[in-house]
GROMACS .gro file of C-alpha atoms in nm:
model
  190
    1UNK     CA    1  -2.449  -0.657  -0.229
    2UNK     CA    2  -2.119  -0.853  -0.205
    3UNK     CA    3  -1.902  -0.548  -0.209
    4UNK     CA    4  -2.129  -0.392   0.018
    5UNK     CA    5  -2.103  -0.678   0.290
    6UNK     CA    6  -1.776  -0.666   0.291
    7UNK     CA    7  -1.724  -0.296   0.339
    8UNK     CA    8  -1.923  -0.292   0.623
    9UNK     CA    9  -1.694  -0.602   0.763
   10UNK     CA   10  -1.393  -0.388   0.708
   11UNK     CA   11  -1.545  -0.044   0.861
   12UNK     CA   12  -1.672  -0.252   1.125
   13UNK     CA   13  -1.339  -0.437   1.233
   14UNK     CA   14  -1.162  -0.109   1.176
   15UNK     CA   15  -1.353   0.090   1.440
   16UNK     CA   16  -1.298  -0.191   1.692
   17UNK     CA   17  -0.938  -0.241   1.662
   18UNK     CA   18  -0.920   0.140   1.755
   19UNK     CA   19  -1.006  -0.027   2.099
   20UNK     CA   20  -0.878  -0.400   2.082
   21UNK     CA   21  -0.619  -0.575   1.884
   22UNK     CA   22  -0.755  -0.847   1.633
   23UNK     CA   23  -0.679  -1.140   1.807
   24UNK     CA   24  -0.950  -0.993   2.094
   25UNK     CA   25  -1.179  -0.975   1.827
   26UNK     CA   26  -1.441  -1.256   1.761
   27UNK     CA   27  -1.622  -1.312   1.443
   28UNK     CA   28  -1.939  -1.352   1.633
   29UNK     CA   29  -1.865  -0.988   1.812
   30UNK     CA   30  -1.799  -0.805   1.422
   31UNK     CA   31  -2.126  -0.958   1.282
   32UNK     CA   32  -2.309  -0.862   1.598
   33UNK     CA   33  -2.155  -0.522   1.515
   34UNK     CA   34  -2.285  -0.569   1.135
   35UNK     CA   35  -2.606  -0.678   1.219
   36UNK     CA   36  -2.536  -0.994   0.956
   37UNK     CA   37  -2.509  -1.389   1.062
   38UNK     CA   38  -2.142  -1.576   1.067
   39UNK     CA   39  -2.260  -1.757   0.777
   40UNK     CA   40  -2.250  -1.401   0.586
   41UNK     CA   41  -1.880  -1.348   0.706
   42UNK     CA   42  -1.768  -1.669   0.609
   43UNK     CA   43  -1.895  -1.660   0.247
   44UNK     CA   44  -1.637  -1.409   0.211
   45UNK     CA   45  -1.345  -1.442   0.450
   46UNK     CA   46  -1.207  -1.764   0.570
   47UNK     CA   47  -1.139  -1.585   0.901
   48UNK     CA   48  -1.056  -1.245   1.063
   49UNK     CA   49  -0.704  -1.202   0.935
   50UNK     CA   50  -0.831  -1.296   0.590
   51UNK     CA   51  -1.053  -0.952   0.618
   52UNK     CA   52  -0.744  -0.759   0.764
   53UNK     CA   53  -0.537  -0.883   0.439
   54UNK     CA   54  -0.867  -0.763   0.230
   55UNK     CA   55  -0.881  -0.416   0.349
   56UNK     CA   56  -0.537  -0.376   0.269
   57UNK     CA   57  -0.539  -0.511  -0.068
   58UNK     CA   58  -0.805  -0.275  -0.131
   59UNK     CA   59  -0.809   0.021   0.037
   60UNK     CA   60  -0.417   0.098   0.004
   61UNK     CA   61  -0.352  -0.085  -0.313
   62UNK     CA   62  -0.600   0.072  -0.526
   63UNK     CA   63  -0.472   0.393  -0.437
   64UNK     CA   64  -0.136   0.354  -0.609
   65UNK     CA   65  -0.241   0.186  -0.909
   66UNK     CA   66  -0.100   0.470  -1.151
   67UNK     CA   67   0.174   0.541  -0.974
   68UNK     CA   68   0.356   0.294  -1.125
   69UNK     CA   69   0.583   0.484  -1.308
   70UNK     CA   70   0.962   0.651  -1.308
   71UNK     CA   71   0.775   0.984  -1.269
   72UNK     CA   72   0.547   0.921  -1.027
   73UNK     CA   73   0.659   0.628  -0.820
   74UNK     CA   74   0.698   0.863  -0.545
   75UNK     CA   75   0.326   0.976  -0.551
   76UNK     CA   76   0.238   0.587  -0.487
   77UNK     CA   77   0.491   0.622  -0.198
   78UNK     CA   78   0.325   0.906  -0.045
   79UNK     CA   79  -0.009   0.771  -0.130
   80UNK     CA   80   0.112   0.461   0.148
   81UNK     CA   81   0.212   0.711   0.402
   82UNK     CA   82  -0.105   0.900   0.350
   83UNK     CA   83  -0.305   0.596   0.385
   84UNK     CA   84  -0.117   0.461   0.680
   85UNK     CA   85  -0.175   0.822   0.846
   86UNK     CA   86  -0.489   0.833   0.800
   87UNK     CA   87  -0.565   0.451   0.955
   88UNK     CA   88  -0.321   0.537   1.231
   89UNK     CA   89  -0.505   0.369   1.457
   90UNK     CA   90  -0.557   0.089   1.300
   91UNK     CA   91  -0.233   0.052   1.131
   92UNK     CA   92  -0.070   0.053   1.491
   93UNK     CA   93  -0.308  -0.187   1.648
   94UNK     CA   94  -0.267  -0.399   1.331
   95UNK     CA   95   0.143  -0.361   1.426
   96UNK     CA   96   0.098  -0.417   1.775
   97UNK     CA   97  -0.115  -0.743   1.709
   98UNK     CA   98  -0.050  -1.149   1.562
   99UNK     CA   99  -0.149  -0.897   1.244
  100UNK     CA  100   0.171  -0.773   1.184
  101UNK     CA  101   0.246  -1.039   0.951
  102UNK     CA  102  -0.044  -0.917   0.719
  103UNK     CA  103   0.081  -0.582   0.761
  104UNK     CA  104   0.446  -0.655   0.681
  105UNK     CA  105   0.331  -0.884   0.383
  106UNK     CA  106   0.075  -0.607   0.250
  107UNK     CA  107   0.353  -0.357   0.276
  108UNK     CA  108   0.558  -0.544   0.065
  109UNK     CA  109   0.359  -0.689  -0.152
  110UNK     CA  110   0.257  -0.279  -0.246
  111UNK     CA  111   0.595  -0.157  -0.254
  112UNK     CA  112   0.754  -0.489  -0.454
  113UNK     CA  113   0.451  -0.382  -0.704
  114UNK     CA  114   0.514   0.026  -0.728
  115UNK     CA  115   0.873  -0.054  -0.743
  116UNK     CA  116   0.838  -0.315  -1.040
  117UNK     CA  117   0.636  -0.117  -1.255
  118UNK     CA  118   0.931   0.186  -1.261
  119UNK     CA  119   1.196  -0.082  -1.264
  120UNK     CA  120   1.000  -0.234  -1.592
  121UNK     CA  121   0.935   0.124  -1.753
  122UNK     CA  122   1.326   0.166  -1.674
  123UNK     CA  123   1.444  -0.158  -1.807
  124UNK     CA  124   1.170  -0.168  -2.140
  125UNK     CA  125   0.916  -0.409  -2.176
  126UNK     CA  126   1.015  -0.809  -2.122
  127UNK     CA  127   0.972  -0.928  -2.434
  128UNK     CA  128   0.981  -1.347  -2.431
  129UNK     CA  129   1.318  -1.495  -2.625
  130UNK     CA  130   1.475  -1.193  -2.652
  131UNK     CA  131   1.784  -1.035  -2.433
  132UNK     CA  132   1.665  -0.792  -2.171
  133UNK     CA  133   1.838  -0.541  -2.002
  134UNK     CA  134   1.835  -0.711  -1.647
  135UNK     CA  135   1.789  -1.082  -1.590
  136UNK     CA  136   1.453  -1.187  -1.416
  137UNK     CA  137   1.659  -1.288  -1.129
  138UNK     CA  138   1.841  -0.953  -1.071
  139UNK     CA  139   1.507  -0.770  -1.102
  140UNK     CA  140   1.315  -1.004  -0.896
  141UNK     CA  141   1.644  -0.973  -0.601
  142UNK     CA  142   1.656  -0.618  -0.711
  143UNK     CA  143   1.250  -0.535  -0.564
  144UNK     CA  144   1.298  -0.767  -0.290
  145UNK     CA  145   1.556  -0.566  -0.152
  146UNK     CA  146   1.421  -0.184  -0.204
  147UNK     CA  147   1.065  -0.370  -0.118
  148UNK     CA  148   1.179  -0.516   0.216
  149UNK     CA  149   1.384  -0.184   0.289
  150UNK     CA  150   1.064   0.027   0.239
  151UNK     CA  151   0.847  -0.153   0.408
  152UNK     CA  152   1.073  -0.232   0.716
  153UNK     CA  153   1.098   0.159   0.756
  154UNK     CA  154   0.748   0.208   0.738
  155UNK     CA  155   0.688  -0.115   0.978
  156UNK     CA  156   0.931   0.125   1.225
  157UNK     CA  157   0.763   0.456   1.196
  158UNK     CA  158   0.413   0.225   1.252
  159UNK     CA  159   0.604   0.069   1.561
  160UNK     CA  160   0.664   0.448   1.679
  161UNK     CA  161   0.325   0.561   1.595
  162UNK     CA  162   0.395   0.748   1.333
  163UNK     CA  163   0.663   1.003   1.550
  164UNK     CA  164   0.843   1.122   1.255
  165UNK     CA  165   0.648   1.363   1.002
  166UNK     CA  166   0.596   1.177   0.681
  167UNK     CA  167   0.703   1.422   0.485
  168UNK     CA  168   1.008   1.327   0.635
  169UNK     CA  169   1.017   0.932   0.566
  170UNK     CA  170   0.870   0.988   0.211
  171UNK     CA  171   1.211   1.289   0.107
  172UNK     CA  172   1.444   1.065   0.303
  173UNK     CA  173   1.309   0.758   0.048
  174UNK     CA  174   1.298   1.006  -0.185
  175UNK     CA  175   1.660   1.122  -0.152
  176UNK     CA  176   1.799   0.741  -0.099
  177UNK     CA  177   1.618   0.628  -0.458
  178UNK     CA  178   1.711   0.990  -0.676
  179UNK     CA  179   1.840   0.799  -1.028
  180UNK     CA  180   1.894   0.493  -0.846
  181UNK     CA  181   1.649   0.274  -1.096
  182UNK     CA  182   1.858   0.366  -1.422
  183UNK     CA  183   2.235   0.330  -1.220
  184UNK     CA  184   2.011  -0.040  -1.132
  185UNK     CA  185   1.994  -0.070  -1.462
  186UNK     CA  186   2.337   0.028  -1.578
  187UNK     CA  187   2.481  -0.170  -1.276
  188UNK     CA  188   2.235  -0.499  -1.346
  189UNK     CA  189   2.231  -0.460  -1.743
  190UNK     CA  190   2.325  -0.765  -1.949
   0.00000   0.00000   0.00000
C-alpha cells in the first residue's frame, strides 16, 4: 500500500505541474487530488519537493540501472533523454520552478552514477590496500566534471524545451566521450 500511495502522489503532482509550477502547488490541493488526508502525505514526504526528488530517483534512475557499463553507458544516456522527453512537461515546469535545484541535483546525481560504473569497469575493481589505476580523488574530480557537463546540457535543452532533437544531444555526447574513459585512464593512471 506504501508504494501505491506514493505513486499516486507522484502521478498526481505530475499532472498538475502540467498547469502550475510546484511552488503553486499546496499539499492540501495534491491530497484533495488523491482523495488521501495530509497525514498520509507526510508519512512519506517531508514536503512537496521531497516527492519531486522521489519521482526522480525512481522513475529515471531505475531505468539506467544496467547501463552502467563501457558498452552500454550510452543506452543509460539515452534512457535520460527518453525519460526527460517523455515528462516534457513536467521536466520544464520542474526547470522553470524553485525545483530546478532537484532537477539539477537528480541530473547529476544519475549521470555521476552511469558515469562511475564505466569509469570503474575501465579502471578494474578498487580493491582496499592495493594500488589502483586512478586515485579516488582523480576519479571522484574526474565524474564531477563529465557529470556537471552532462547534466548542464541537458538542464539547457530542458530550459529550451527540448528544441534540439535528442538524437542530436545524445551523438553529440556520444561523439565528445568516443574512448575518452580509457585515454582518462591512461591520462589519470598511477
Amino acid at each position: 500500500m506504501s508504494n501505491f500511495t506514493k505513486q499516486i502522489l507522484a502521478s498526481r503532482l505530475k499532472e498538475m505541474m502540467n498547469h502550475k509550477l510546484i511552488e503553486h502547488i499546496t499539499v492540501t490541493e495534491l491530497v484533495e487530488k488523491c482523495d488521501i488526508n495530509r497525514q498520509t502525505f507526510y508519512y512519506h514526504f517531508k514536503d512537496i519537493y521531497d516527492l519531486l526528488g522521489w519521482i526522480y530517483k525512481t522513475e529515471a534512475v531505475g531505468a539506467i540501472a544496467n547501463c552502467r557499463s563501457y558498452d552500454s553507458w550510452n543506452e543509460g544516456l539515452e534512457q535520460i533523454l527518453t525519460y526527460v522527453e517523455i515528462n516534457k512537461a513536467f521536466s520544464i515546469s520542474t526547470y522553470k520552478s524553485l525545483g530546478k535545484d532537484h532537477l539539477e541535483m537528480f541530473l547529476s546525481e544519475v549521470l555521476y552514477d552511469l558515469l562511475g560504473g564505466v569509469l570503474d569497469e575501465v579502471t578494474g575493481p578498487y580493491i582496499q590496500d592495493e594500488p589502483h589505476l586512478v586515485s579516488e580523488k582523480d576519479r571522484a574530480f574526474i565524474l564531477r566534471f563529465y557529470s556537471s557537463a552532462f547534466s548542464g546540457i541537458l538542464l539547457d535543452w530542458i530550459g529550451e524545451n527540448l528544441k534540439t532533437p535528442k538524437e542530436e544531444i545524445w551523438s553529440r555526447i556520444e561523439k565528445i566521450m568516443e574512448n575518452r574513459f580509457v585515454e582518462l585512464v591512461e591520462r589519470f593512471g598511477s
